[in-house]
Coordinates of C-alpha atoms in Angstrom, one line a residue:
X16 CA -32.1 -10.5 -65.1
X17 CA -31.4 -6.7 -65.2
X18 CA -28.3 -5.2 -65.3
X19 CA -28.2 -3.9 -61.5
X20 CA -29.7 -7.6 -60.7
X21 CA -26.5 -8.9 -62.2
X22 CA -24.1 -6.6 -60.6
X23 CA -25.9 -6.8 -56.8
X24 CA -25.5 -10.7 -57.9
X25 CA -21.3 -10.0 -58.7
X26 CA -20.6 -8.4 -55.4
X27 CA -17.2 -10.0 -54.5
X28 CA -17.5 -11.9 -51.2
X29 CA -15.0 -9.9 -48.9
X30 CA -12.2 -11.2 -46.6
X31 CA -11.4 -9.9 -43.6
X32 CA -9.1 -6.6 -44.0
X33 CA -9.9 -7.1 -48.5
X34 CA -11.8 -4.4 -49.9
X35 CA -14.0 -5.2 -53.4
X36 CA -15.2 -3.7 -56.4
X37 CA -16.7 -4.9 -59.4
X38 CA -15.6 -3.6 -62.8
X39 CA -17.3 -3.5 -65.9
X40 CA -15.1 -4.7 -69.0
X41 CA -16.0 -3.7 -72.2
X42 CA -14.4 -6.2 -75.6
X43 CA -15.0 -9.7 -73.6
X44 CA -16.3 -10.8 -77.2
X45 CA -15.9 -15.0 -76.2
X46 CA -14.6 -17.4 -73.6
X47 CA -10.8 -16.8 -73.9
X48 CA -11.0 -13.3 -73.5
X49 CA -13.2 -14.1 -70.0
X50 CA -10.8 -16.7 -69.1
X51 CA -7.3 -14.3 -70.1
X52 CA -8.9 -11.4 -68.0
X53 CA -9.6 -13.9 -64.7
X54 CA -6.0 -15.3 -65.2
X55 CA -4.7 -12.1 -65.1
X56 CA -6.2 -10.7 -62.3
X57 CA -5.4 -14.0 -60.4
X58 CA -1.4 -13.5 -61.3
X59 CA -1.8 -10.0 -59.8
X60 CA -0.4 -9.6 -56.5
X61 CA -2.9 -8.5 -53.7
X62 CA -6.0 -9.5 -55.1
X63 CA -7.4 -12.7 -52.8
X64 CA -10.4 -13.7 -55.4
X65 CA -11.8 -13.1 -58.8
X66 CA -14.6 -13.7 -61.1
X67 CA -15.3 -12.8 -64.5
X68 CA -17.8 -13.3 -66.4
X69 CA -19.6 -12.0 -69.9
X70 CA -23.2 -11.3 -69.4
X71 CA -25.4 -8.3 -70.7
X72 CA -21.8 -6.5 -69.9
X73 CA -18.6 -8.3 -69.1
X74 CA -18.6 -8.1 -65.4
X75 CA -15.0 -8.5 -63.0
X76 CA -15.7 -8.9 -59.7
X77 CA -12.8 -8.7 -57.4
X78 CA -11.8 -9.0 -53.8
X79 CA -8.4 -7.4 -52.9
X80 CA -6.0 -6.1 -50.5
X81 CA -5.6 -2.0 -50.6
X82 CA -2.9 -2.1 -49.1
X83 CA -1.1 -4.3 -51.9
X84 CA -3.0 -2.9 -55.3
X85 CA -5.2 -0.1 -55.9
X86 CA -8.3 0.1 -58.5
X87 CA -6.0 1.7 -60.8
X88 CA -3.1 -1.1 -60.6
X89 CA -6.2 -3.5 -60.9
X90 CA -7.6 -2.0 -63.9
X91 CA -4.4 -1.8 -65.5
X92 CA -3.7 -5.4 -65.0
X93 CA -7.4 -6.3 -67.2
X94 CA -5.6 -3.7 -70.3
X95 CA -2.7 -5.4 -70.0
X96 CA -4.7 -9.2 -70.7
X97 CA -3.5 -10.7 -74.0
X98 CA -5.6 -10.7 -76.6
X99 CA -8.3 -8.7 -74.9
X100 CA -9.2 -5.0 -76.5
X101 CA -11.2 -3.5 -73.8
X102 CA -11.4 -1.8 -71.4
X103 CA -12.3 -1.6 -67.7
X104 CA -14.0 1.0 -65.4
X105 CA -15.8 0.4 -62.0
X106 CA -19.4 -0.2 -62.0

């Protein structure tokens, strides 16, 4: 699979009034790290639905509300994952 396959495959699915983006994480070295990163987005209020996973590129798809969190606040919420050292931008 090539990377744009797997990102066109990562497009969050999108509730009504949600917005979505998919972020690429860089330092998702192992399991933990995927699993600290989706548990952290899931704890952040505003965002309806996450998945992360470590592919080619460690990949965090999200659905969320606008009007509760922005890209920013979302991105900050992956740095802020214990025990992970990377680092997000929007693919």
């Amino acid at each position: 699979m090539t990377r744009h396959e797997e990102r066109e495959r990562l497009v969050p699915h999108l509730f009504i009034g949600h917005s979505g983006a998919v972020f690429v994480v860089s330092g998702l070295e192992c399991g933990s790290c995927v699993y600290m990163v989706q548990h952290q987005l899931s704890q952040t209020p505003g965002i309806a639905e996450v998945e992360v996973l470590q592919g080619l590129e460690g990949y965090a798809s999200v659905s969320y509300d606008p009007k509760l969190v922005s890209e920013h606040q979302i991105a900050q919420a992956v740095r802020e994952a214990p025990g992970l050292h990377g680092t997000p931008y929007i693919a």
